[in-house]
Short mmCIF file of N, CA and C in Angstrom, two decimals:
data_model
loop_
_atom_site.label_atom_id
_atom_site.label_comp_id
_atom_site.label_asym_id
_atom_site.label_seq_id
_atom_site.Cartn_x
_atom_site.Cartn_y
_atom_site.Cartn_z
N UNK A 1 -24.44 11.56 -8.51
CA UNK A 1 -23.92 10.33 -9.66
C UNK A 1 -23.04 9.61 -9.14
N UNK A 2 -22.84 8.37 -8.79
CA UNK A 2 -22.02 7.68 -8.24
C UNK A 2 -20.56 7.42 -9.14
N UNK A 3 -19.32 7.36 -8.68
CA UNK A 3 -18.09 7.01 -9.04
C UNK A 3 -18.25 5.98 -10.19
N UNK A 4 -17.35 6.15 -11.29
CA UNK A 4 -17.32 4.87 -12.15
C UNK A 4 -15.88 4.19 -12.08
N UNK A 5 -15.83 2.87 -12.82
CA UNK A 5 -14.67 2.54 -12.65
C UNK A 5 -13.52 3.37 -13.49
N UNK A 6 -13.94 3.61 -14.41
CA UNK A 6 -13.39 4.50 -15.35
C UNK A 6 -12.47 5.88 -14.51
N UNK A 7 -13.70 6.43 -13.79
CA UNK A 7 -13.10 7.96 -12.74
C UNK A 7 -12.30 7.31 -11.70
N UNK A 8 -12.37 6.13 -11.35
CA UNK A 8 -11.44 5.65 -10.13
C UNK A 8 -9.97 5.30 -10.44
N UNK A 9 -10.03 4.97 -12.08
CA UNK A 9 -8.36 4.62 -12.59
C UNK A 9 -8.02 5.88 -13.05
N UNK A 10 -8.91 7.01 -13.34
CA UNK A 10 -7.61 8.27 -13.22
C UNK A 10 -7.64 8.87 -12.12
N UNK A 11 -8.43 9.01 -10.96
CA UNK A 11 -7.61 9.46 -9.86
C UNK A 11 -6.80 8.72 -9.23
N UNK A 12 -6.70 7.10 -9.56
CA UNK A 12 -5.43 6.35 -8.82
C UNK A 12 -4.39 6.95 -9.77
N UNK A 13 -4.19 7.02 -11.40
CA UNK A 13 -3.14 7.28 -12.26
C UNK A 13 -3.29 9.01 -11.63
N UNK A 14 -3.90 9.65 -11.25
CA UNK A 14 -3.40 11.45 -10.87
C UNK A 14 -2.41 11.44 -9.79
N UNK A 15 -2.86 10.29 -8.93
CA UNK A 15 -2.07 10.31 -7.58
C UNK A 15 -0.73 9.74 -7.74
N UNK A 16 -0.83 8.77 -8.60
CA UNK A 16 0.51 8.08 -9.01
C UNK A 16 1.42 8.92 -9.49
N UNK A 17 0.86 10.12 -10.40
CA UNK A 17 1.56 11.03 -11.04
C UNK A 17 2.36 11.88 -9.88
N UNK A 18 1.96 11.89 -9.04
CA UNK A 18 2.56 12.57 -7.74
C UNK A 18 3.41 11.91 -6.95
N UNK A 19 3.80 10.73 -7.45
CA UNK A 19 4.83 10.19 -6.61
C UNK A 19 6.32 10.30 -7.28
N UNK A 20 7.13 11.11 -6.63
CA UNK A 20 8.52 10.83 -6.93
C UNK A 20 9.36 9.50 -7.20
N UNK A 21 8.79 9.07 -6.51
CA UNK A 21 9.91 7.69 -6.11
C UNK A 21 9.37 6.41 -7.05
N UNK A 22 9.95 6.04 -8.07
CA UNK A 22 9.92 5.04 -9.07
C UNK A 22 9.26 3.70 -8.24
N UNK A 23 9.73 3.23 -7.38
CA UNK A 23 9.87 2.14 -6.60
C UNK A 23 8.31 1.98 -6.03
N UNK A 24 7.97 3.07 -5.41
CA UNK A 24 6.64 3.32 -4.56
C UNK A 24 5.73 2.87 -5.89
N UNK A 25 6.02 3.91 -6.96
CA UNK A 25 4.93 3.75 -7.65
C UNK A 25 4.84 2.19 -8.50
N UNK A 26 5.73 1.70 -8.93
CA UNK A 26 6.16 0.18 -9.31
C UNK A 26 5.23 -0.89 -8.40
N UNK A 27 5.41 -0.45 -6.99
CA UNK A 27 4.97 -1.62 -6.22
C UNK A 27 3.70 -0.96 -5.92
N UNK A 28 2.94 -0.12 -5.98
CA UNK A 28 1.63 0.45 -5.80
C UNK A 28 0.74 -0.48 -7.56
N UNK A 29 1.40 -0.15 -8.22
CA UNK A 29 0.81 -0.85 -9.45
C UNK A 29 1.11 -2.20 -9.51
N UNK A 30 1.68 -2.74 -8.79
CA UNK A 30 1.72 -4.58 -8.98
C UNK A 30 0.79 -4.86 -8.03
N UNK A 31 -0.03 -4.01 -7.04
CA UNK A 31 -1.06 -4.27 -6.28
C UNK A 31 -2.49 -3.64 -6.73
N UNK A 32 -2.61 -3.04 -7.86
CA UNK A 32 -3.73 -2.31 -8.19
C UNK A 32 -4.54 -3.83 -9.18
N UNK A 33 -5.71 -3.55 -8.76
CA UNK A 33 -7.01 -4.75 -9.17
C UNK A 33 -7.77 -3.56 -9.88
N UNK A 34 -8.31 -4.50 -10.58
CA UNK A 34 -9.97 -3.67 -11.33
C UNK A 34 -10.85 -3.24 -10.28
N UNK A 35 -11.08 -2.19 -10.29
CA UNK A 35 -12.21 -1.50 -9.19
C UNK A 35 -13.09 -2.32 -9.52
N UNK A 36 -13.65 -2.78 -8.00
CA UNK A 36 -14.71 -3.61 -8.11
C UNK A 36 -15.30 -3.01 -6.75
N UNK A 37 -16.76 -2.84 -6.85
CA UNK A 37 -17.59 -2.47 -5.54
C UNK A 37 -17.86 -3.53 -4.64
N UNK A 38 -17.45 -3.24 -3.54
CA UNK A 38 -18.03 -4.46 -2.26
C UNK A 38 -18.83 -3.51 -1.36
N UNK A 39 -19.99 -3.95 -0.62
CA UNK A 39 -20.68 -3.58 0.17
C UNK A 39 -19.73 -3.99 1.39
N UNK A 40 -19.83 -2.96 2.06
CA UNK A 40 -19.28 -2.94 3.44
C UNK A 40 -20.28 -2.34 4.73
N UNK A 41 -19.96 -3.25 5.69
CA UNK A 41 -21.15 -2.15 6.79
C UNK A 41 -20.61 -1.40 7.36
N UNK A 42 -21.16 -0.27 7.97
CA UNK A 42 -21.37 1.19 8.01
C UNK A 42 -21.57 0.91 9.57
N UNK A 43 -20.88 0.93 10.49
CA UNK A 43 -20.68 0.24 11.86
C UNK A 43 -21.42 1.71 12.64
N UNK A 44 -21.36 2.78 12.21
CA UNK A 44 -22.14 4.05 12.82
C UNK A 44 -23.14 4.38 12.71
N UNK A 45 -24.20 3.68 11.65
CA UNK A 45 -25.34 3.86 11.65
C UNK A 45 -26.29 3.10 11.70
N UNK A 46 -27.40 2.94 11.15
CA UNK A 46 -28.35 1.68 11.10
C UNK A 46 -28.15 0.58 11.12
N UNK A 47 -28.50 -0.56 12.15
CA UNK A 47 -28.22 -1.97 12.12
C UNK A 47 -28.24 -2.29 10.47
N UNK A 48 -27.28 -3.16 10.08
CA UNK A 48 -27.29 -3.83 8.87
C UNK A 48 -26.86 -2.66 7.56
N UNK A 49 -26.70 -1.77 7.73
CA UNK A 49 -26.65 -0.43 6.89
C UNK A 49 -25.06 -0.84 6.14
N UNK A 50 -24.92 -0.94 4.86
CA UNK A 50 -24.01 -1.03 4.27
C UNK A 50 -23.68 0.33 3.15
N UNK A 51 -22.51 0.62 2.64
CA UNK A 51 -22.43 1.40 1.51
C UNK A 51 -21.39 0.52 0.47
N UNK A 52 -21.31 0.94 -0.78
CA UNK A 52 -20.35 0.39 -1.70
C UNK A 52 -19.13 0.90 -1.38
N UNK A 53 -18.01 0.23 -1.33
CA UNK A 53 -16.68 0.85 -1.38
C UNK A 53 -15.97 -0.24 -2.30
N UNK A 54 -15.21 0.67 -3.25
CA UNK A 54 -14.46 0.22 -4.48
C UNK A 54 -13.37 -0.36 -4.08
N UNK A 55 -12.91 -1.69 -4.04
CA UNK A 55 -11.64 -2.20 -4.01
C UNK A 55 -10.84 -1.97 -5.14
N UNK A 56 -9.55 -0.76 -4.72
CA UNK A 56 -8.68 -0.49 -6.10
C UNK A 56 -7.10 -1.34 -5.77
N UNK A 57 -6.79 -1.77 -4.53
CA UNK A 57 -5.67 -2.32 -4.11
C UNK A 57 -5.85 -3.67 -3.34
N UNK A 58 -5.02 -4.65 -3.74
CA UNK A 58 -5.11 -5.67 -2.66
C UNK A 58 -3.82 -6.29 -2.54
N UNK A 59 -3.74 -6.59 -0.99
CA UNK A 59 -2.34 -7.04 -0.50
C UNK A 59 -2.75 -8.30 0.40
N UNK A 60 -2.67 -9.35 -0.13
CA UNK A 60 -3.24 -11.05 -0.19
C UNK A 60 -2.00 -10.94 1.31
N UNK A 61 -0.96 -10.51 1.41
CA UNK A 61 -0.23 -11.06 2.38
C UNK A 61 -0.40 -10.35 3.71
N UNK A 62 -1.38 -9.47 4.14
CA UNK A 62 -1.84 -9.21 5.09
C UNK A 62 -3.32 -9.32 5.07
N UNK A 63 -3.84 -9.57 4.14
CA UNK A 63 -5.33 -9.87 3.88
C UNK A 63 -6.10 -8.22 4.04
N UNK A 64 -5.48 -7.43 3.62
CA UNK A 64 -6.18 -6.40 3.57
C UNK A 64 -6.18 -5.40 2.25
N UNK A 65 -6.79 -4.63 2.14
CA UNK A 65 -6.85 -3.90 0.91
C UNK A 65 -7.23 -2.39 1.16
N UNK A 66 -7.16 -1.37 0.08
CA UNK A 66 -7.27 0.06 -0.22
C UNK A 66 -8.63 -0.03 -0.92
N UNK A 67 -9.41 0.99 -0.45
CA UNK A 67 -10.89 0.83 -0.96
C UNK A 67 -11.44 2.23 -0.87
N UNK A 68 -12.25 2.85 -1.96
CA UNK A 68 -12.43 4.07 -1.97
C UNK A 68 -13.70 3.98 -1.95
N UNK A 69 -14.38 5.16 -0.99
CA UNK A 69 -16.13 4.91 -0.66
C UNK A 69 -16.46 6.59 -0.37
N UNK A 70 -17.71 6.66 -1.40
CA UNK A 70 -18.19 8.10 -1.52
C UNK A 70 -18.96 8.29 -0.28
N UNK A 71 -19.11 7.33 0.60
CA UNK A 71 -20.02 7.31 1.66
C UNK A 71 -19.65 7.28 2.98
N UNK A 72 -20.22 7.27 4.13
CA UNK A 72 -19.46 6.84 5.44
C UNK A 72 -18.49 7.94 5.64
N UNK A 73 -17.28 7.57 5.60
CA UNK A 73 -16.25 8.80 5.92
C UNK A 73 -15.89 9.67 5.13
N UNK A 74 -16.26 9.27 3.79
CA UNK A 74 -15.93 9.98 2.76
C UNK A 74 -17.43 10.98 2.45
N UNK A 75 -17.34 11.88 1.64
CA UNK A 75 -15.94 12.03 0.83
C UNK A 75 -15.07 12.72 1.54
N UNK A 76 -15.09 13.13 2.78
CA UNK A 76 -13.93 13.79 3.11
C UNK A 76 -12.58 13.20 3.27
N UNK A 77 -12.71 11.93 3.86
CA UNK A 77 -11.40 10.96 3.66
C UNK A 77 -12.39 9.68 2.87
N UNK A 78 -11.89 9.39 1.26
CA UNK A 78 -12.38 8.42 0.87
C UNK A 78 -11.38 7.12 0.43
N UNK A 79 -10.50 7.34 0.73
CA UNK A 79 -9.42 6.14 0.90
C UNK A 79 -9.49 5.37 2.41
N UNK A 80 -9.85 4.04 2.16
CA UNK A 80 -9.67 3.31 3.37
C UNK A 80 -8.90 2.07 3.48
N UNK A 81 -8.35 1.99 4.77
CA UNK A 81 -7.64 0.41 4.84
C UNK A 81 -8.70 -0.56 5.34
N UNK A 82 -8.89 -1.64 4.42
CA UNK A 82 -10.32 -2.45 4.87
C UNK A 82 -9.64 -3.79 4.37
N UNK A 83 -10.54 -4.91 5.42
CA UNK A 83 -10.07 -6.36 5.19
C UNK A 83 -10.09 -6.70 4.01
N UNK A 84 -9.61 -7.56 3.35
CA UNK A 84 -9.19 -8.17 1.90
C UNK A 84 -10.97 -8.71 1.93
N UNK A 85 -11.80 -8.76 1.01
CA UNK A 85 -13.06 -9.26 1.05
C UNK A 85 -12.93 -11.02 0.90
N UNK A 86 -13.43 -11.28 1.76
CA UNK A 86 -13.82 -13.03 2.21
C UNK A 86 -12.65 -13.33 3.01
N UNK A 87 -11.66 -12.33 3.38
CA UNK A 87 -10.86 -13.12 4.40
C UNK A 87 -11.36 -12.58 5.62
N UNK A 88 -11.92 -11.29 5.89
CA UNK A 88 -11.82 -10.63 7.33
C UNK A 88 -13.43 -10.11 7.26
N UNK A 89 -13.46 -9.27 8.44
CA UNK A 89 -14.79 -8.11 8.82
C UNK A 89 -14.79 -7.46 7.44
N UNK A 90 -16.21 -7.62 7.03
CA UNK A 90 -16.10 -6.80 5.93
C UNK A 90 -16.96 -5.39 6.07
N UNK A 91 -16.63 -4.54 7.41
CA UNK A 91 -17.26 -3.59 7.61
C UNK A 91 -15.77 -2.20 7.05
N UNK A 92 -16.54 -1.31 7.12
CA UNK A 92 -15.49 -0.20 6.63
C UNK A 92 -14.63 0.25 7.85
N UNK A 93 -14.73 -0.04 9.02
CA UNK A 93 -14.15 0.02 10.32
C UNK A 93 -13.96 1.41 10.70
N UNK A 94 -13.04 1.98 11.48
CA UNK A 94 -13.43 2.91 12.18
C UNK A 94 -12.56 4.27 11.29
N UNK A 95 -12.92 5.46 11.64
CA UNK A 95 -12.30 7.00 11.40
C UNK A 95 -11.15 6.84 10.99
N UNK A 96 -10.38 6.51 11.83
CA UNK A 96 -8.33 6.41 11.67
C UNK A 96 -7.63 5.82 10.64
N UNK A 97 -8.80 4.68 9.94
CA UNK A 97 -8.40 4.03 8.76
C UNK A 97 -8.88 4.59 7.36
N UNK A 98 -9.16 5.71 7.14
CA UNK A 98 -9.45 6.45 6.36
C UNK A 98 -8.82 7.72 6.05
N UNK A 99 -8.35 8.07 4.56
CA UNK A 99 -7.62 9.14 4.57
C UNK A 99 -7.80 10.03 3.36
N UNK A 100 -7.27 11.24 2.98
CA UNK A 100 -7.68 11.95 2.20
C UNK A 100 -7.62 11.72 1.03
N UNK A 101 -5.99 10.92 0.76
CA UNK A 101 -5.52 10.91 -0.29
C UNK A 101 -4.95 8.93 -0.65
N UNK A 102 -5.07 8.38 -1.74
CA UNK A 102 -4.44 7.18 -2.20
C UNK A 102 -3.05 6.85 -1.08
N UNK A 103 -2.30 8.02 -1.74
CA UNK A 103 -1.23 7.58 -1.39
C UNK A 103 -0.65 7.86 0.69
N UNK A 104 -1.59 8.41 0.92
CA UNK A 104 -1.42 8.50 2.54
C UNK A 104 -2.24 7.22 3.04
N UNK A 105 -3.11 6.82 2.54
CA UNK A 105 -3.47 5.10 2.54
C UNK A 105 -2.69 4.14 2.85
N UNK A 106 -1.77 4.11 1.42
CA UNK A 106 -0.93 3.59 0.97
C UNK A 106 0.47 3.33 2.07
N UNK A 107 0.79 4.82 2.58
CA UNK A 107 1.58 4.66 3.38
C UNK A 107 1.58 4.31 4.88
N UNK A 108 0.34 4.00 5.24
CA UNK A 108 -0.02 3.68 6.54
C UNK A 108 -0.69 2.14 6.67
N UNK A 109 -0.11 1.35 5.09
CA UNK A 109 -0.86 0.23 4.92
C UNK A 109 0.47 -1.01 5.04
N UNK A 110 0.24 -2.10 5.09
CA UNK A 110 0.87 -3.01 5.24
C UNK A 110 1.43 -3.29 4.00
N UNK A 111 1.15 -2.88 3.00
CA UNK A 111 1.90 -3.20 1.73
C UNK A 111 2.75 -2.22 1.66
N UNK A 112 3.20 -1.07 2.25
CA UNK A 112 4.20 -0.10 2.12
C UNK A 112 5.27 -0.36 3.09
N UNK A 113 5.53 -1.53 4.09
CA UNK A 113 6.23 -1.93 4.91
C UNK A 113 7.15 -2.78 3.86
N UNK A 114 6.48 -3.39 2.65
CA UNK A 114 7.69 -4.50 2.04
C UNK A 114 8.64 -3.54 0.94
N UNK A 115 8.44 -2.54 1.25
CA UNK A 115 9.67 -1.50 0.68
C UNK A 115 10.62 -1.20 1.43
N UNK A 116 11.93 -0.84 0.76
CA UNK A 116 12.61 -0.33 1.60
C UNK A 116 12.94 1.00 1.78
N UNK A 117 11.93 1.93 2.10
CA UNK A 117 11.71 3.22 2.47
C UNK A 117 11.79 4.00 3.46
N UNK A 118 12.04 3.09 4.32
CA UNK A 118 11.97 3.82 5.93
C UNK A 118 13.30 4.23 6.63
N UNK A 119 13.20 5.42 7.41
CA UNK A 119 14.49 5.94 7.98
C UNK A 119 13.96 5.94 9.27
N UNK A 120 14.97 6.33 10.51
CA UNK A 120 14.99 6.60 11.69
C UNK A 120 14.85 8.07 11.65
N UNK A 121 13.93 8.54 12.75
CA UNK A 121 13.93 9.98 12.74
C UNK A 121 13.86 10.28 14.14
N UNK A 122 14.91 11.51 14.61
CA UNK A 122 14.47 12.19 16.31
C UNK A 122 13.83 13.14 15.82
N UNK A 123 12.41 13.28 16.74
CA UNK A 123 11.79 14.36 16.81
C UNK A 123 12.41 15.37 17.58
N UNK A 124 12.07 16.59 17.14
CA UNK A 124 12.83 17.76 17.76
C UNK A 124 11.69 18.94 17.87
N UNK A 125 12.12 19.79 18.16
CA UNK A 125 10.71 20.89 18.71
C UNK A 125 10.35 21.57 17.07
N UNK A 126 11.21 21.08 16.04
CA UNK A 126 10.98 21.27 14.70
C UNK A 126 9.70 20.67 13.95
N UNK A 127 9.46 20.85 12.79
CA UNK A 127 8.27 19.94 12.26
C UNK A 127 8.57 18.87 12.15
N UNK A 128 7.56 17.79 11.92
CA UNK A 128 7.47 16.55 11.67
C UNK A 128 8.10 16.41 10.15
N UNK A 129 8.78 15.43 9.89
CA UNK A 129 8.93 14.20 11.02
C UNK A 129 10.16 14.53 11.78
N UNK A 130 10.95 15.42 11.78
CA UNK A 130 12.29 15.35 12.49
C UNK A 130 13.31 15.62 11.45
N UNK A 131 14.52 14.99 12.53
CA UNK A 131 15.61 14.91 11.78
C UNK A 131 16.03 13.49 11.42
N UNK A 132 16.20 13.15 10.06
CA UNK A 132 16.45 11.93 9.46
C UNK A 132 18.02 11.67 10.25
N UNK A 133 18.01 10.23 10.94
CA UNK A 133 19.55 9.49 11.49
C UNK A 133 19.94 8.55 10.50
N UNK A 134 19.26 7.99 9.63
CA UNK A 134 19.49 6.93 8.91
C UNK A 134 19.24 6.95 7.66
N UNK A 135 19.93 6.00 6.84
CA UNK A 135 19.78 5.91 5.48
C UNK A 135 18.53 4.93 5.15
N UNK A 136 17.83 5.10 4.40
CA UNK A 136 16.38 3.99 3.77
C UNK A 136 16.91 2.52 4.08
N UNK A 137 16.26 1.83 4.59
CA UNK A 137 16.08 0.57 5.18
C UNK A 137 15.00 0.12 4.95
N UNK A 138 14.67 -1.21 5.27
CA UNK A 138 13.62 -2.14 5.57
C UNK A 138 12.75 -1.90 6.64
N UNK A 139 11.84 -2.30 6.69
CA UNK A 139 10.44 -1.98 8.00
C UNK A 139 11.09 -2.46 9.35
N UNK A 140 11.60 -3.56 9.22
CA UNK A 140 12.00 -4.75 10.59
C UNK A 140 13.34 -4.00 11.07
N UNK A 141 14.45 -3.81 10.00
CA UNK A 141 15.69 -3.21 10.88
C UNK A 141 15.47 -1.69 11.45
N UNK A 142 14.57 -0.90 10.41
CA UNK A 142 14.50 0.07 10.96
C UNK A 142 13.92 0.63 12.24
N UNK A 143 12.65 -0.33 12.64
CA UNK A 143 12.20 -0.32 13.79
C UNK A 143 13.10 -0.72 14.91
N UNK A 144 14.13 -1.52 14.70
CA UNK A 144 14.92 -2.51 15.64
C UNK A 144 15.87 -1.25 16.09
N UNK A 145 16.26 -0.28 15.31
CA UNK A 145 16.77 0.83 15.48
C UNK A 145 16.13 2.05 16.22
N UNK A 146 14.89 2.07 16.20
CA UNK A 146 13.98 2.85 17.06
C UNK A 146 13.87 2.32 18.23
N UNK A 147 13.49 1.18 18.51
CA UNK A 147 13.73 0.55 19.80
C UNK A 147 14.75 0.75 20.48
N UNK A 148 15.99 0.43 19.63
CA UNK A 148 17.57 0.30 20.50
C UNK A 148 17.68 1.76 20.71
N UNK A 149 17.09 2.95 19.87
CA UNK A 149 17.49 4.31 20.44
C UNK A 149 16.54 4.91 21.82
N UNK A 150 15.24 4.02 21.79
CA UNK A 150 14.47 4.67 23.02
C UNK A 150 14.97 4.22 24.28
N UNK A 151 15.56 3.19 24.01
CA UNK A 151 15.80 2.28 25.30
C UNK A 151 17.54 3.21 25.72
N UNK A 152 18.21 3.73 24.92
CA UNK A 152 19.45 4.21 24.74
C UNK A 152 19.07 5.47 25.24
N UNK A 153 18.20 6.26 24.83
CA UNK A 153 17.78 7.71 25.22
C UNK A 153 16.23 7.74 25.22
N UNK A 154 15.96 7.62 26.21
CA UNK A 154 14.47 7.51 26.75
C UNK A 154 13.70 8.92 26.78
N UNK A 155 14.65 9.89 26.79
CA UNK A 155 13.77 11.10 27.11
C UNK A 155 13.84 12.03 25.56
N UNK A 156 14.36 11.19 24.57
CA UNK A 156 14.13 11.86 23.20
C UNK A 156 13.08 11.01 22.53
N UNK A 157 12.59 11.28 21.53
CA UNK A 157 11.41 10.80 20.85
C UNK A 157 11.71 10.42 19.13
N UNK A 158 12.09 9.04 19.04
CA UNK A 158 12.72 8.36 17.94
C UNK A 158 11.23 7.57 16.91
N UNK A 159 11.22 8.02 16.03
CA UNK A 159 10.15 7.20 15.30
C UNK A 159 10.58 6.63 13.77
N UNK A 160 9.92 6.02 13.47
CA UNK A 160 9.97 5.14 11.84
C UNK A 160 9.07 6.09 10.92
N UNK A 161 9.59 6.66 9.69
CA UNK A 161 8.63 7.13 8.72
C UNK A 161 9.42 6.94 7.36
N UNK A 162 8.30 7.03 6.65
CA UNK A 162 9.10 7.03 5.13
C UNK A 162 9.68 8.18 4.71
N UNK A 163 10.25 8.69 3.64
CA UNK A 163 11.01 9.43 3.33
C UNK A 163 11.05 10.00 1.66
N UNK A 164 9.47 9.24 1.14
CA UNK A 164 9.31 9.72 -0.17
C UNK A 164 8.84 10.97 -0.25
N UNK A 165 9.05 11.68 -1.57
CA UNK A 165 8.42 13.19 -1.55
C UNK A 165 7.16 13.20 -2.77
N UNK A 166 6.32 13.68 -2.26
CA UNK A 166 4.99 13.92 -3.28
C UNK A 166 5.20 14.85 -3.86
N UNK A 167 5.17 15.27 -5.30
CA UNK A 167 4.92 16.34 -5.90
C UNK A 167 3.84 17.28 -5.63
N UNK A 168 4.13 18.44 -5.53
CA UNK A 168 2.88 19.74 -5.18
C UNK A 168 2.70 19.93 -6.70
N UNK A 169 1.35 20.54 -6.44
CA UNK A 169 0.95 20.87 -7.76
C UNK A 169 1.78 22.20 -8.57
N UNK A 170 2.04 21.74 -9.58
CA UNK A 170 2.69 22.83 -10.39
C UNK A 170 4.53 22.33 -10.13
N UNK A 171 4.66 21.43 -9.82
CA UNK A 171 6.00 20.96 -9.31
C UNK A 171 6.12 19.87 -10.65
#
């Protein structure tokens, strides 16, 4: 039985409850749309094959959206970064744009870059993301620091990542 808009809203709410940072929750909520099914091309099947993908978040500034799809890359990775209906190619895209959770899709989206939640990390032999070197800042200035560090210290690995914590079950 296909998912319904009410079930999708419940999935979204469950994920938002797991995000500890009110800024992120508010930003996601500001971009949520009423779930609507959009037929998107499945480029890995028969010519002309499409699947219904439910748009749930739209980011007009980047002409992108986050969709939920039970087919194609779903159900394993049902949350995808897709082009906004009417603006871009209406395919489901590649597997690298599909995620296990809405939260993962959001943090990989252009919408997340509007928040000042980014830090510079130095990757060592320890677990990802490594050691935070900066306080939170905006996307552009954080990447500028990453690039400067890469030039100054080309033997180390520096990158940009968010530092938002997601609640674990029972937390």
